mmCIF file of C-alpha atoms in Angstrom:
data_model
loop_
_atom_site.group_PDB
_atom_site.id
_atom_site.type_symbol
_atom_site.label_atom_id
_atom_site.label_comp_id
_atom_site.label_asym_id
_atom_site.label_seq_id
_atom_site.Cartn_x
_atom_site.Cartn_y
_atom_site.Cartn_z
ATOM 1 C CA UNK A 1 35.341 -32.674 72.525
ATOM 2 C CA UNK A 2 34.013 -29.561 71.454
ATOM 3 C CA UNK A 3 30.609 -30.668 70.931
ATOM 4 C CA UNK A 4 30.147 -31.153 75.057
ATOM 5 C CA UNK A 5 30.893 -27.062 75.134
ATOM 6 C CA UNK A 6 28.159 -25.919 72.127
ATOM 7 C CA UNK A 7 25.054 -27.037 69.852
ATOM 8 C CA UNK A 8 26.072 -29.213 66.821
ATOM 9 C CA UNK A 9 24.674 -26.882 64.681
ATOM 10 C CA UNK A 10 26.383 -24.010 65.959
ATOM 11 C CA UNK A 11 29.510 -26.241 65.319
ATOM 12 C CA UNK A 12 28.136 -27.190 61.599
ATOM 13 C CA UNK A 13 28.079 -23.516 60.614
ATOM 14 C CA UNK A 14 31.582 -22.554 62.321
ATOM 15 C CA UNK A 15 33.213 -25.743 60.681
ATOM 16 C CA UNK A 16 31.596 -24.285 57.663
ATOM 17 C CA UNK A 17 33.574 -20.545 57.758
ATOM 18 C CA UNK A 18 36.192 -23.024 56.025
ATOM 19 C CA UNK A 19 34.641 -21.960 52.994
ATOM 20 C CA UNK A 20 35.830 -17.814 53.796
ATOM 21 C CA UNK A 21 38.913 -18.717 55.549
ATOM 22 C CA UNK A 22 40.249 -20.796 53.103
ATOM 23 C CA UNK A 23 39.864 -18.404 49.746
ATOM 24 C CA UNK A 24 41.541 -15.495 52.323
ATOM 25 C CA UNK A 25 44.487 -17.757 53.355
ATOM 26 C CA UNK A 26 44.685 -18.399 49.543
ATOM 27 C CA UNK A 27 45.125 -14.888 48.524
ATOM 28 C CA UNK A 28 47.696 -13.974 50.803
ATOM 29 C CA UNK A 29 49.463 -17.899 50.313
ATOM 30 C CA UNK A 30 49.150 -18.314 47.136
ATOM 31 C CA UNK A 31 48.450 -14.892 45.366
ATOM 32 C CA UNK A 32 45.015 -16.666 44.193
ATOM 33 C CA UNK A 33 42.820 -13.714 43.878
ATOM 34 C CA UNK A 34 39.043 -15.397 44.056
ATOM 35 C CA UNK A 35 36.675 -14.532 40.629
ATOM 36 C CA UNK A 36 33.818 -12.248 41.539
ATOM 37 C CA UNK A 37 30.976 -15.216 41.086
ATOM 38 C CA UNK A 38 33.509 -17.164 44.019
ATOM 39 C CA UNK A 39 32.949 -14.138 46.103
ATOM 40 C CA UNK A 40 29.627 -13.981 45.213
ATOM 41 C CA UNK A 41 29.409 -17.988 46.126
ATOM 42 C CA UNK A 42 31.638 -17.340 49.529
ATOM 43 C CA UNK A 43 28.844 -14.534 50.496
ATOM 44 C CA UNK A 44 25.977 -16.555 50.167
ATOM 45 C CA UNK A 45 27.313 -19.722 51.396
ATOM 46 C CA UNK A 46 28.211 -17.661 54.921
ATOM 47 C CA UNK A 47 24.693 -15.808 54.865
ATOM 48 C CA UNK A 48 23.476 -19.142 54.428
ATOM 49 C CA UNK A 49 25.204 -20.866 57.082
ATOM 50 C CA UNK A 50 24.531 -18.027 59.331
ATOM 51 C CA UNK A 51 21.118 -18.061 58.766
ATOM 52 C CA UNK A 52 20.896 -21.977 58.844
ATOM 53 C CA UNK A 53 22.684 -22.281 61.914
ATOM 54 C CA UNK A 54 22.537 -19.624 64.117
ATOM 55 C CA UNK A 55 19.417 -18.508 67.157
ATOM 56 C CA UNK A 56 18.741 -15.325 66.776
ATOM 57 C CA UNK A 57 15.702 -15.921 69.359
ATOM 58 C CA UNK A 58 18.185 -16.999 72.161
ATOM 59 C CA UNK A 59 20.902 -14.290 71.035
ATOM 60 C CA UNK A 60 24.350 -14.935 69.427
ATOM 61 C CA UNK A 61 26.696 -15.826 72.036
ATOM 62 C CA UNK A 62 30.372 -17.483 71.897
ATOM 63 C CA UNK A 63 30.604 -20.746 74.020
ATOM 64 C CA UNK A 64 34.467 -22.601 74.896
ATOM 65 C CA UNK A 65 33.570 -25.168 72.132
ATOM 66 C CA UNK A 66 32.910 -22.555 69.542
ATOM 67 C CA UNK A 67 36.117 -21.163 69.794
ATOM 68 C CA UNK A 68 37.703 -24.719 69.240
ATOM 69 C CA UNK A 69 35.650 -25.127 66.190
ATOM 70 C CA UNK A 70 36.970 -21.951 64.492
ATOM 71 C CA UNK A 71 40.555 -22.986 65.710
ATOM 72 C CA UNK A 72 39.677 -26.239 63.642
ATOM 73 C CA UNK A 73 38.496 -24.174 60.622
ATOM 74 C CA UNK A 74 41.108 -22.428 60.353
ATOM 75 C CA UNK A 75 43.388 -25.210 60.551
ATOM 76 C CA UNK A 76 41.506 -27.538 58.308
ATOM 77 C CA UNK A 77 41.602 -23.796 55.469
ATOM 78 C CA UNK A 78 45.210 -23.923 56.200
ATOM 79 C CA UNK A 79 45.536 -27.400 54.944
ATOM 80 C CA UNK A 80 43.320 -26.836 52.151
ATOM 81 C CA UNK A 81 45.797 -24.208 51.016
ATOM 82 C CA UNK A 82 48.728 -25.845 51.908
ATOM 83 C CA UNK A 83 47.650 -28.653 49.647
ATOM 84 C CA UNK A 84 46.889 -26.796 47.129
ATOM 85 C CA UNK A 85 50.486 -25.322 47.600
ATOM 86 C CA UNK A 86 52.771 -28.481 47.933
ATOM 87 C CA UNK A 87 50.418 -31.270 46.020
ATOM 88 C CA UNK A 88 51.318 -30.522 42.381
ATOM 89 C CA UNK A 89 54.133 -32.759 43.033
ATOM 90 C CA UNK A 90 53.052 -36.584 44.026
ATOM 91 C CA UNK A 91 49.616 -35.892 45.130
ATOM 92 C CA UNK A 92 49.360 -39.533 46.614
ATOM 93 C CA UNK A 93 52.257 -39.273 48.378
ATOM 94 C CA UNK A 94 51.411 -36.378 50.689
ATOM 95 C CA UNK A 95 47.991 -37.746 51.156
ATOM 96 C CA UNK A 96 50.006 -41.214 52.431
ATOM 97 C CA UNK A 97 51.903 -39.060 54.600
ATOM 98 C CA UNK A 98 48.654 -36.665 55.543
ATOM 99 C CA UNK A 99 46.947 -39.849 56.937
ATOM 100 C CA UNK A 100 49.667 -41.837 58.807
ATOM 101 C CA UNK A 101 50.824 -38.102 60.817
ATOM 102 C CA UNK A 102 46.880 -37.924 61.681
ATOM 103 C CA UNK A 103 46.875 -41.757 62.492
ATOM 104 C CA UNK A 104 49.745 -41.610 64.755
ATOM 105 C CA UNK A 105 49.383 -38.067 66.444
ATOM 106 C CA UNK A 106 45.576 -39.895 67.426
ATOM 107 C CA UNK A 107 46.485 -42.915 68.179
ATOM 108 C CA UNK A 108 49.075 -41.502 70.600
ATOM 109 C CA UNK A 109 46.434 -38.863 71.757
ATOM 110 C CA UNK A 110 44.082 -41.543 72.367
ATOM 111 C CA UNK A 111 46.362 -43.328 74.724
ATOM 112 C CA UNK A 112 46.749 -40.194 76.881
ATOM 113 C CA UNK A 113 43.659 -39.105 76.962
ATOM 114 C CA UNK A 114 40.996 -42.069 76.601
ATOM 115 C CA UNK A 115 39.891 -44.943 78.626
ATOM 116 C CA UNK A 116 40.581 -48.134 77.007
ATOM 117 C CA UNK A 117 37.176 -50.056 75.906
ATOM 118 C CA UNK A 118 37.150 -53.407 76.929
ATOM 119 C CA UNK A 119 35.025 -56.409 74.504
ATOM 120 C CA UNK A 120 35.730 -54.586 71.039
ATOM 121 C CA UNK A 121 34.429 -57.141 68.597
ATOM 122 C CA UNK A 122 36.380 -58.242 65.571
ATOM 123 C CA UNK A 123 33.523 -57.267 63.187
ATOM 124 C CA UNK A 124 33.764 -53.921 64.788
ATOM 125 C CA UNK A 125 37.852 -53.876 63.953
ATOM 126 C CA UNK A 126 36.632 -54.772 60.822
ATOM 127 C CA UNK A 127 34.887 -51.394 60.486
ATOM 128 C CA UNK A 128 37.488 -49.551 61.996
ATOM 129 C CA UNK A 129 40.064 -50.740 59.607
ATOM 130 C CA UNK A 130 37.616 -50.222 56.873
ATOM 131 C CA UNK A 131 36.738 -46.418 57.540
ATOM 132 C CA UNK A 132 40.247 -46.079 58.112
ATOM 133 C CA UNK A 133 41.963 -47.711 55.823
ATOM 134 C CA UNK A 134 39.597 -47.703 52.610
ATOM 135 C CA UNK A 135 37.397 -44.707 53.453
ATOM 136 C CA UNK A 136 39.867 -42.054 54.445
ATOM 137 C CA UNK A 137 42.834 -43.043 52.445
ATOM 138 C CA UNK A 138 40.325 -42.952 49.135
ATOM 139 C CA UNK A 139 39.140 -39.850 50.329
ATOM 140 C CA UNK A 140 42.262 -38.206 51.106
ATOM 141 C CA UNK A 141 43.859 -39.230 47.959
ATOM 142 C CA UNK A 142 40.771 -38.479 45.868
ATOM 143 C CA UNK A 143 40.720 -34.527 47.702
ATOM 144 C CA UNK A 144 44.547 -33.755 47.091
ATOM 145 C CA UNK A 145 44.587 -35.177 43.847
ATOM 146 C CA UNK A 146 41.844 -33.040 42.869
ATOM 147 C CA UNK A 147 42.745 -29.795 45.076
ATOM 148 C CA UNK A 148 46.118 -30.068 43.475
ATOM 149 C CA UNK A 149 44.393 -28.463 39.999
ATOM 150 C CA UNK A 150 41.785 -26.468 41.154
ATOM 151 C CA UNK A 151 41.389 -22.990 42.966
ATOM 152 C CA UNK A 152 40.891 -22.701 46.694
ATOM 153 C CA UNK A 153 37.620 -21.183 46.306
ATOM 154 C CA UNK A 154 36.633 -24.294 44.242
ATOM 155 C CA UNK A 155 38.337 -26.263 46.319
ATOM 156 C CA UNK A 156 36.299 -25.417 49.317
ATOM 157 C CA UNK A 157 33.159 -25.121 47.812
ATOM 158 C CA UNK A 158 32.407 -28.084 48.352
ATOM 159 C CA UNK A 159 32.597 -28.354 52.006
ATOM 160 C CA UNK A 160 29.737 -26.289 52.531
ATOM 161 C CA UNK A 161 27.654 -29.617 52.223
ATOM 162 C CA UNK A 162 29.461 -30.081 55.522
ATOM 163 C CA UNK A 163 27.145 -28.103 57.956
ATOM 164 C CA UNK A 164 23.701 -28.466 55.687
ATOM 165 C CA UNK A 165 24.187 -32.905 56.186
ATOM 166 C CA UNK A 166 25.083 -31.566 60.109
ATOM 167 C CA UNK A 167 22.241 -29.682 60.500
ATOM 168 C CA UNK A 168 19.861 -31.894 58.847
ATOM 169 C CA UNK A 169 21.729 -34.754 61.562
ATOM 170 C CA UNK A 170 20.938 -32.480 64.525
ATOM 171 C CA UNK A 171 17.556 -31.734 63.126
ATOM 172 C CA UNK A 172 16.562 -35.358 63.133
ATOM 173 C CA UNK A 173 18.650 -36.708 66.013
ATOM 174 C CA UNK A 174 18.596 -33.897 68.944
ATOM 175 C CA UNK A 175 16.733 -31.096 70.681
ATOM 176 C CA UNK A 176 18.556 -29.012 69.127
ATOM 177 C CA UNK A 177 16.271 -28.212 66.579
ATOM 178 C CA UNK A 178 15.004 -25.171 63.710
ATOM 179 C CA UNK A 179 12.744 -26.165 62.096
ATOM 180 C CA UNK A 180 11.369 -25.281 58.353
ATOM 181 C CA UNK A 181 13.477 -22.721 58.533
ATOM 182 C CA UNK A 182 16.440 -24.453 59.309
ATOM 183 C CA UNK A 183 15.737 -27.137 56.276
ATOM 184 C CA UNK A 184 15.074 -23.804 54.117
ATOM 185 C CA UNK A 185 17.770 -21.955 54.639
ATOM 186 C CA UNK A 186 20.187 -25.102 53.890
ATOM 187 C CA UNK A 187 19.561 -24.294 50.086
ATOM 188 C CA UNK A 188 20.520 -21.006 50.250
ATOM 189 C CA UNK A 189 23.707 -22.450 52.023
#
């Protein structure tokens, strides 16, 4: 939805302030105070992003989707430290209950909101059960199981792969392009 209202890449990189939101929320959550190299890390991860995604020839400006992004940031930081909060108990179990809450609150939001698609193949149920089933439940229960004994900052570190694979997407797939520059910055990210 957002994506109609700003460039993907501008998305990629406020998706990506995960990565400072999360270690803050953690510090006033969880009393995790970051170590100085994760600060160091959070720094240069942002400068990166900034630089990788932003165009300064155009000028910085703040579009409706861009402001759903960073509403989605900071909810997906919040989970990240909530997780890291209530996991140490049966990490599989609230990653069971993380994915059938999201199933249900989309599958009800898709019958409000979308138009029904007419001709869906089985081999393309097949998918759909796959990513959803197999793909997301693995990766859910992989994440919380893992997030459970690890530090926020660690925790998100991680997701700044998010807007580099984004960026390199938009870079190859849209006119919504940077370049060299883009491609070089994403190491610095």
């Amino acid at each position: 939805m957002c994506i109609q209202y700003t460039t993907a890449s501008t998305a990629a990189f406020i998706a990506g302030m995960l990565v400072v939101i999360a270690p803050i929320l953690g510090v006033f959550m969880l009393e995790q105070r970051p170590h100085r190299w994760s600060i160091g890390g959070i720094v240069m991860a942002t400068m990166g992003l900034l630089l990788l995604s932003l165009n300064f020839e155009t000028g910085i400006r703040i579009n409706e989707g861009d402001a759903i992004v960073l509403v989605c940031a900071f909810a997906f930081a919040f989970q990240v430290v909530l997780i890291a909060r209530t996991a140490w108990g049966d990490p599989l179990r609230l990653a069971m209950v993380q994915i059938l809450v999201a199933g249900v609150i989309n599958a009800v939001g898709s019958i409000i909101f979308e138009h029904q698609i007419n001709g869906m193949s089985a081999d393309l149920w097949v998918v759909i059960g796959f990513m959803g089933i197999v793909v997301t439940g693995a990766d859910k229960s992989v994440q919380v199981s893992v997030q459970s004994n690890t530090h926020v900052a660690h925790a998100v570190s991680v997701e700044t792969r998010w807007p580099v694979f984004g960026d390199i997407v938009t870079e190859r797939l849209s006119a919504d392009r940077g370049g060299a520059t883009r491609v070089g910055w994403s190491t610095l990210a």
